[in-house]
Coordinates of C-alpha atoms and ligand atoms in Angstrom, one line a residue:
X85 CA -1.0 98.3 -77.8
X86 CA -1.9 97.8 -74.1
X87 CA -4.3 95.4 -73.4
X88 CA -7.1 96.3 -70.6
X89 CA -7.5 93.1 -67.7
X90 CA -10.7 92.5 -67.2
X91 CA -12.6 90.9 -63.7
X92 CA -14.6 89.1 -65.4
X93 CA -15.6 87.5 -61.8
X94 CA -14.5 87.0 -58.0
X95 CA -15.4 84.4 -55.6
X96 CA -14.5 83.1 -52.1
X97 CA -14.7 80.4 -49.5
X98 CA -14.3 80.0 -46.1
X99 CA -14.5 76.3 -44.4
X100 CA -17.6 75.9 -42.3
X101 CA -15.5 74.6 -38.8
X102 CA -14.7 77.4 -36.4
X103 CA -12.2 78.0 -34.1
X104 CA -12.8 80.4 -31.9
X105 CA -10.4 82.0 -29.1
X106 CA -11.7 80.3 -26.1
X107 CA -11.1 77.0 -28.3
X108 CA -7.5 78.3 -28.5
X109 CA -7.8 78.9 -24.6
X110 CA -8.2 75.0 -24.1
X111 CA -4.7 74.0 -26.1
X112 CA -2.5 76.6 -25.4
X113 CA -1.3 79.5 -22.5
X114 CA -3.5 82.2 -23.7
X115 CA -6.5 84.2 -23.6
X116 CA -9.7 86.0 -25.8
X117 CA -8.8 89.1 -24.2
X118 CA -4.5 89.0 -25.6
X119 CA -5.6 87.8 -28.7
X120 CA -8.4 90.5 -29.0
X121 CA -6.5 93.6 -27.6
X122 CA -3.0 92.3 -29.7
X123 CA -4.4 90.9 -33.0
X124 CA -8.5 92.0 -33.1
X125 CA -9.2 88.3 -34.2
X126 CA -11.7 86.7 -32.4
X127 CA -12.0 83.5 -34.7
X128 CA -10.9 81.9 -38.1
X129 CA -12.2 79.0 -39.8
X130 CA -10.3 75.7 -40.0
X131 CA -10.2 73.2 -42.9
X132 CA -12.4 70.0 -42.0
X133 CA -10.9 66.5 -41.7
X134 CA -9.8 65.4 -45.2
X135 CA -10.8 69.2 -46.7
X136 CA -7.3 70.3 -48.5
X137 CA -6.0 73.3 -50.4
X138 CA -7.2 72.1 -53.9
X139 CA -10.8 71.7 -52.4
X140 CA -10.9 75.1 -51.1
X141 CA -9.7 76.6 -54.0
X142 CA -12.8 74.4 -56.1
X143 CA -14.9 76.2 -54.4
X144 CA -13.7 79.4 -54.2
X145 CA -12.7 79.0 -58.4
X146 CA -16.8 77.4 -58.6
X147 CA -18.1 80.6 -57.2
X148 CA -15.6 82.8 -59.6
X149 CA -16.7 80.9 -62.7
X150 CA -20.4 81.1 -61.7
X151 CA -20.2 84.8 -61.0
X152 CA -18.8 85.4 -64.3
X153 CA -21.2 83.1 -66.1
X154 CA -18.4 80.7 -67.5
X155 CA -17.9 77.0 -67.7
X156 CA -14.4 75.6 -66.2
X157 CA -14.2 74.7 -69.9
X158 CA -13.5 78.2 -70.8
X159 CA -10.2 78.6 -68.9
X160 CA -7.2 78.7 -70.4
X161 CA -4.8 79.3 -67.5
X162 CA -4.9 78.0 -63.7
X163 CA -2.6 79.6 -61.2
X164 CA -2.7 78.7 -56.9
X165 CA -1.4 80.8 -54.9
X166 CA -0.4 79.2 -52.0
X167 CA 2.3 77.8 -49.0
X168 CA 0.5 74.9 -48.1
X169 CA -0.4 73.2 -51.3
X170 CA -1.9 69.2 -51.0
X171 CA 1.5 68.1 -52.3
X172 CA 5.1 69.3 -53.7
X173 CA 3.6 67.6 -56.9
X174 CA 1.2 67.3 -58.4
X175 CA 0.7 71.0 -57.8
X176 CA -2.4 72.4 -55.9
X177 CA -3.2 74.1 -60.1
X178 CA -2.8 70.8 -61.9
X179 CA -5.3 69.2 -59.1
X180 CA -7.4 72.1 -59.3
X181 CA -7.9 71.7 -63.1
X182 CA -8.5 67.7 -62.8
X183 CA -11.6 68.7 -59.9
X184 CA -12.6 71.5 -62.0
X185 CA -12.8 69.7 -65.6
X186 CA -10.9 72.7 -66.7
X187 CA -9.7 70.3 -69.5
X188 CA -9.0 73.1 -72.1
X189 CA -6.4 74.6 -70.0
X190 CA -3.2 74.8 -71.0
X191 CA -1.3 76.2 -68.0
X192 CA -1.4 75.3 -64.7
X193 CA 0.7 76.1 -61.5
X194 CA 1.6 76.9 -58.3
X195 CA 2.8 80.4 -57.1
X196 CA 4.3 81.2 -53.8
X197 CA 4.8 84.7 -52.6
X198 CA 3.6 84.3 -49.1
X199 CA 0.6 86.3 -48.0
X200 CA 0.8 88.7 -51.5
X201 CA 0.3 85.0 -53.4
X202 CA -2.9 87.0 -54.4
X203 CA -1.4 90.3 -55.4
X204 CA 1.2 88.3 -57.5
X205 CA -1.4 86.3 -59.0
X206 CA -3.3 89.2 -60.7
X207 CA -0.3 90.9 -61.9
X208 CA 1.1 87.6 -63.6
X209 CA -2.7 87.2 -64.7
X210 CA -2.2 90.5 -66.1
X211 CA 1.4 89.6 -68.1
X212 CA -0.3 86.3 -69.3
X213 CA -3.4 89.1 -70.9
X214 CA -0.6 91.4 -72.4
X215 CA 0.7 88.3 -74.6
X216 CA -2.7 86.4 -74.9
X217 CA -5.4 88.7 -74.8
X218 CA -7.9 85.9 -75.5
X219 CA -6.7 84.3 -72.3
X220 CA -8.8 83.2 -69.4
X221 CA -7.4 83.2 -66.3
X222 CA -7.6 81.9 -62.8
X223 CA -6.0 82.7 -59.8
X224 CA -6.8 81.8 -56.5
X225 CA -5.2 82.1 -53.5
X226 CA -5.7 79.1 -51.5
X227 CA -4.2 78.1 -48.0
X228 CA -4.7 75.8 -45.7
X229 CA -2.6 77.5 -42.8
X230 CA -3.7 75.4 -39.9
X231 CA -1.8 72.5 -41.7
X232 CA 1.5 74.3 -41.1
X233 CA 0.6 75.9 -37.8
X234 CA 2.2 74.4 -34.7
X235 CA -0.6 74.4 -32.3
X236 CA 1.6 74.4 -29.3
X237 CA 3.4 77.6 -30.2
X238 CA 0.9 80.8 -28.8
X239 CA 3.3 83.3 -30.7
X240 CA 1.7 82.1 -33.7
X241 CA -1.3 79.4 -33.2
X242 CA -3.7 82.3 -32.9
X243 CA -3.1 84.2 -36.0
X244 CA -3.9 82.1 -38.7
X245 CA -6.9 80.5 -40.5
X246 CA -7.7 78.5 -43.5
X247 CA -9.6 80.1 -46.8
X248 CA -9.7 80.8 -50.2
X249 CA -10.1 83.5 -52.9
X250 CA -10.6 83.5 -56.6
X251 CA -10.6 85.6 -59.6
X252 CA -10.9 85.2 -63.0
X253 CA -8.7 88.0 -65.6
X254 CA -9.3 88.1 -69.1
X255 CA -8.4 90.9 -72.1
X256 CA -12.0 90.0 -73.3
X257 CA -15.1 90.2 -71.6
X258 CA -18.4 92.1 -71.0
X259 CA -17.2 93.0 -67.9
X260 CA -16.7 96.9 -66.5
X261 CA -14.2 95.8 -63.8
X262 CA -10.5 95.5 -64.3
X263 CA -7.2 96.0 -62.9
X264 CA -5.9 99.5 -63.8
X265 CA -2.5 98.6 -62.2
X266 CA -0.6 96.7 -60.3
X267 CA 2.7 97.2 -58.6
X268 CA 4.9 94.3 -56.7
X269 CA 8.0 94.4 -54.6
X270 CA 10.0 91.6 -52.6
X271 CA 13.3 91.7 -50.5
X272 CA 14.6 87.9 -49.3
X273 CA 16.9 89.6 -47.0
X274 CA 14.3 90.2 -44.6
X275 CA 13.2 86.3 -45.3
X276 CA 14.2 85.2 -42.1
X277 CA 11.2 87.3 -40.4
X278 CA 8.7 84.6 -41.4
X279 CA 10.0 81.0 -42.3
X280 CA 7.8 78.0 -43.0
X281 CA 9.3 74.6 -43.3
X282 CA 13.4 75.3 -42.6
X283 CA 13.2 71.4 -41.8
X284 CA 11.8 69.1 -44.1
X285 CA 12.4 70.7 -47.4
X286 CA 15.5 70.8 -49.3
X287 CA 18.0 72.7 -47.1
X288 CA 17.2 70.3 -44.1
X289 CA 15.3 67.3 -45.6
X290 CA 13.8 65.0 -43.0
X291 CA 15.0 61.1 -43.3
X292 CA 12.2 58.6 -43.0
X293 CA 11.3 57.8 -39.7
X294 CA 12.3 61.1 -38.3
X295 CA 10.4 62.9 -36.0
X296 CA 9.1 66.4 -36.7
X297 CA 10.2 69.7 -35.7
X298 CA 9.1 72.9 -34.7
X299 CA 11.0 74.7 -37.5
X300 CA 9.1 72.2 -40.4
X301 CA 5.9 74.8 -39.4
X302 CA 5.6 78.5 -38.9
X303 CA 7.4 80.7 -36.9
X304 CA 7.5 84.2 -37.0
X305 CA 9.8 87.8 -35.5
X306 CA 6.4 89.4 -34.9
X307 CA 7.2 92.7 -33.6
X308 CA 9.9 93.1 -36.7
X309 CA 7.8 92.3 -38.8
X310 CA 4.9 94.3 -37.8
X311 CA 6.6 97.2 -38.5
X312 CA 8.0 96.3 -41.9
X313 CA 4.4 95.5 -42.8
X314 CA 2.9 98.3 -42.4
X315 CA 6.2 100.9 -43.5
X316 CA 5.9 98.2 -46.9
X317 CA 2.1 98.4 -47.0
X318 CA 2.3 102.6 -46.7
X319 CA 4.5 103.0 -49.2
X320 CA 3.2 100.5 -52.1
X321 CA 0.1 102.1 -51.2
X322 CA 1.1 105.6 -51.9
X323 CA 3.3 104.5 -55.1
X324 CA 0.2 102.9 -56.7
X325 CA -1.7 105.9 -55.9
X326 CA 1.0 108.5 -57.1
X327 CA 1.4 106.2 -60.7
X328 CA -1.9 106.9 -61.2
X329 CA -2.8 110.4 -60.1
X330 CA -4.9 109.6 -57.3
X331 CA -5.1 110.1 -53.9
X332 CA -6.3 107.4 -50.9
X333 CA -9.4 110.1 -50.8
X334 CA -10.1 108.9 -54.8
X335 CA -10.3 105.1 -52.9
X336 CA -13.8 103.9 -52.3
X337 CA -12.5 100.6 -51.0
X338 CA -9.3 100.1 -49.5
X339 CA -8.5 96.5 -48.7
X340 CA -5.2 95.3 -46.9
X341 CA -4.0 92.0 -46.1
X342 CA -5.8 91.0 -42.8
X343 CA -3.3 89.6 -41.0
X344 CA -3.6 92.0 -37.2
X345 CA -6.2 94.7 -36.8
X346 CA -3.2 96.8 -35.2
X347 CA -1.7 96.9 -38.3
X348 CA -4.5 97.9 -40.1
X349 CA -5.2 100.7 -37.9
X350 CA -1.8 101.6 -38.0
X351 CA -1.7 101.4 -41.9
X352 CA -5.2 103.8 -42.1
X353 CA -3.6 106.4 -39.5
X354 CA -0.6 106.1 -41.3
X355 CA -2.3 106.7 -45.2
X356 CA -5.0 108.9 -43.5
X357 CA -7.8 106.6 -44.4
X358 CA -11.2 106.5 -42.9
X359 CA -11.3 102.7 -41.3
X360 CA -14.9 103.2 -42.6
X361 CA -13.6 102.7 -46.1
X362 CA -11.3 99.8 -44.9
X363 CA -12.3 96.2 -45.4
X364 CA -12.1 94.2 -42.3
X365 CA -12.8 90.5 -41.6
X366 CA -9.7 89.9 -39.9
X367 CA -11.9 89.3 -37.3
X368 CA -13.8 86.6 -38.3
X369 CA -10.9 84.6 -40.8
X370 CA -7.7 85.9 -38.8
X371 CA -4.9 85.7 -41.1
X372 CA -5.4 83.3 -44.5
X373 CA -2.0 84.2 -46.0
X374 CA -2.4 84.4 -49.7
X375 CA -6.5 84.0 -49.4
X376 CA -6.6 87.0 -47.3
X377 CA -7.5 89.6 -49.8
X378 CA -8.8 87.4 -52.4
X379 CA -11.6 86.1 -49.8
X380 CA -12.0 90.2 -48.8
X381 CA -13.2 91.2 -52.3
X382 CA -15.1 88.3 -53.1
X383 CA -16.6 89.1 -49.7
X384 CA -17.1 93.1 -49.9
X385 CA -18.4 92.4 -53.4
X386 CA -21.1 89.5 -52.7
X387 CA -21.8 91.7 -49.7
X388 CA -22.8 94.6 -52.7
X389 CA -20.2 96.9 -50.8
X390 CA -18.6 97.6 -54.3
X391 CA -20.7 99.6 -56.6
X392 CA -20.4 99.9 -60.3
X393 CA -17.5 102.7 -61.0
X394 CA -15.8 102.0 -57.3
X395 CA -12.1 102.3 -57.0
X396 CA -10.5 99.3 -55.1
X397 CA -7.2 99.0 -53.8
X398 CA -6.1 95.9 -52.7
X399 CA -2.5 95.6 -50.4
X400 CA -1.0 92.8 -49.1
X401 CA 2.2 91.8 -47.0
X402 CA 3.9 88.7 -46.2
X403 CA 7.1 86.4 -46.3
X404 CA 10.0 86.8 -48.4
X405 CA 9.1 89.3 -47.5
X406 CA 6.6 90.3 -50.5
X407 CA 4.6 93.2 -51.1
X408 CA 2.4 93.8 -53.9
X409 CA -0.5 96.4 -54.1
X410 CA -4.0 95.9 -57.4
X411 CA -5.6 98.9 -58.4
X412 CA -9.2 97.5 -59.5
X413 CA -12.2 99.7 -61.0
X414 CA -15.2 98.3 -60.9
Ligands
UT7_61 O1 1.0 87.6 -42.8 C1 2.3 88.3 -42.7 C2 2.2 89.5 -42.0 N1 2.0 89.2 -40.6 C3 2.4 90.1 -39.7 O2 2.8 91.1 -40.2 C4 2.2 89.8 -38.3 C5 3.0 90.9 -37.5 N2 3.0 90.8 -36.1 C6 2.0 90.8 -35.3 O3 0.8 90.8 -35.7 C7 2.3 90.9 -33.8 O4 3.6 91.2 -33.6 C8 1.9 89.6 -33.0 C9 0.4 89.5 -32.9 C10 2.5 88.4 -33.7 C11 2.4 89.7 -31.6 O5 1.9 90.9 -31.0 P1 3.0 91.9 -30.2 O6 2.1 93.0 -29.6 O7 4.0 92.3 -31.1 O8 3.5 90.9 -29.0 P2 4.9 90.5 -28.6 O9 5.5 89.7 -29.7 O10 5.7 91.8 -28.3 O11 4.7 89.7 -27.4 C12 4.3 90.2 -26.2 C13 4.1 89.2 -25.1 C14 5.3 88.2 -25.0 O12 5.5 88.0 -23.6 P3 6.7 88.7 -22.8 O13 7.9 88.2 -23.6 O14 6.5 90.2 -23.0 O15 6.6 88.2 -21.4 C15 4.7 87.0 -25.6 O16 5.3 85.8 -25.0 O17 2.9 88.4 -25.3 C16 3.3 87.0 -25.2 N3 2.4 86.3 -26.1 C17 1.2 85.8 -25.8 N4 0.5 85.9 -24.6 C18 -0.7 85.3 -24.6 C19 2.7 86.0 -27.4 N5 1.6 85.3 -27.9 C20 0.7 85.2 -26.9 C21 -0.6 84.6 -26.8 N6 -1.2 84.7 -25.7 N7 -1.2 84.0 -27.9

């Protein structure tokens, strides 16, 4: 028997520090007017001194719990999203837990699928249900970007911002929301379109003492990978739609990864989607990787732009590549 996957509640954070693009101005060859015309991001918030992965993800998991009215005692699974965890290990989950009190957990860990972290999340979320129906879970994505961002690098400095996004999926519940579907893709040929960390990690460790390099932090084939993002994002899009018998027109809330208002755009045009029903804060959070959508519905939900019986479609893009596309009903 299928077992329905409930939202029993969403929440988000954004760190309070902002960076805007005439900070950016001050640090590297650039200007508000590029980064407004080529990305629509005009700011995006970065973690404070000492403020890492784990604590945005206890916030964003706090606000979750409380608007589904449960204790962190209640959870039975943890799962963190992320590329820049605190540590390789412990993982970003198990610390999560600990600073939760999430003590009757029984699962915890990390999941990394690039800037669909929160796309994958729900869908293994929704496997976890299928087996335990009892289960509660968490997922958050959670990313610290600016911690892998090499500020002396314009092609990519600009785009990013630090965040998180939190769910919580259960088979039980009160709740009217679930996910009706979910569909995921990846293709690691395309990998080399958006590496983080060639050096440092396991192909090209770093001896102690050595100095670090650009390729331990971002770096990215934009204009490639613009145009598999939104070609990946289209047709995800329509899949989801077409598995369920709907049409974009059927969407009250269509929210894609925020990662370049140009895509966006492009993506709308290309699905023949009002931008009216598009979520957009790219503007205000830039890019937040696997927080990116995550912190959009917690926002667009908090902000009482999803009413009771509202079809959401959430889309996100990033490396791997990865793909993945949530069909929600609230
Ligand atoms: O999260 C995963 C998904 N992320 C994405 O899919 C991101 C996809 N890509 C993009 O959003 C865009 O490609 C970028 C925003 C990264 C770049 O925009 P673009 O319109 O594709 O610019 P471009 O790469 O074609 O570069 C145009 C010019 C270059 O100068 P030349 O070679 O034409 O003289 C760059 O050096 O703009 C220059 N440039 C900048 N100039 C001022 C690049 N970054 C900057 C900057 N300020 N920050």
């Amino acid at each position: 028997m299928y077992t329905q996957s409930y939202l029993l509640g969403v929440g988000y954070y954004v760190p309070e520090r902002i960076l805007s693009n005439s900070d950016l101005e001050q640090l590297v060859e650039t200007s508000d007017e590029w980064i407004t015309t080529r990305t629509g991001i005009k700011e995006r918030r970065i973690a404070g001194t000492g403020q890492s992965c784990s604590d945005l993800a206890l916030n964003a998991a706090g606000k979750a719990l409380q608007n589904a009215g449960m204790g962190a005692d209640q959870l039975t699974h943890i799962l963190v999203a992320t590329f820049t965890p605190d540590y390789c290990e412990p993982t970003t989950a198990c610390l999560v837990q600990s600073k939760l009190g999430a003590s009757r957990a029984m699962m915890a860990m990390d999941l990394a699928a690039g800037c669909s972290g929160y796309t994958y999340g729900l869908d293994t979320a929704r496997g976890i249900v299928a087996v335990r129906p009892d289960s509660a879970v968490l997922v958050v994505g959670s990313e610290v970007c600016t911690s892998k961002v090499n500020f002396q690098d314009r092609n990519t400095c600009v785009l990013f911002g630090d965040g998180a996004g939190a769910a919580i999926v259960s088979g039980q519940g009160s709740s009217q929301a679930r996910i009706v579907d979910s569909l995921l893709r990846a293709d690691g040929s395309l990998g080399d379109l958006l590496p983080v960390g060639i050096e440092g990690n396991s192909a090209r460790p770093y001896t102690l003492g050595q100095q670090v390099g650009e390729e331990y932090f971002i770096q990215m084939k934009g204009r490639e990978l613009f145009r598999h993002a939104v070609r990946g994002m289209a047709e995800l899009t329509l899949d989801i739609l077409g598995k369920n018998g709907l049409s974009i027109a059927d969407i009250d809330l269509f929210i894609p990864h925020q990662a370049n208002m140009r895509i966006i755009e492009a993506l709308a045009k290309k699905l023949a989607c009002p931008l009216e029903k598009v979520y957009i804060n790219v503007d205000r959070y830039g890019n937040t990787s696997a927080a990116s959508v995550g912190i959009a519905l917690g926002e667009a939900v908090e902000l009482g732009q999803v009413k009771t019986g509202a079809k959401v479609l959430l889309v996100s893009f990033g490396a791997g590549l990865t793909w993945g596309a949530t069909l929600l009903q609230f």
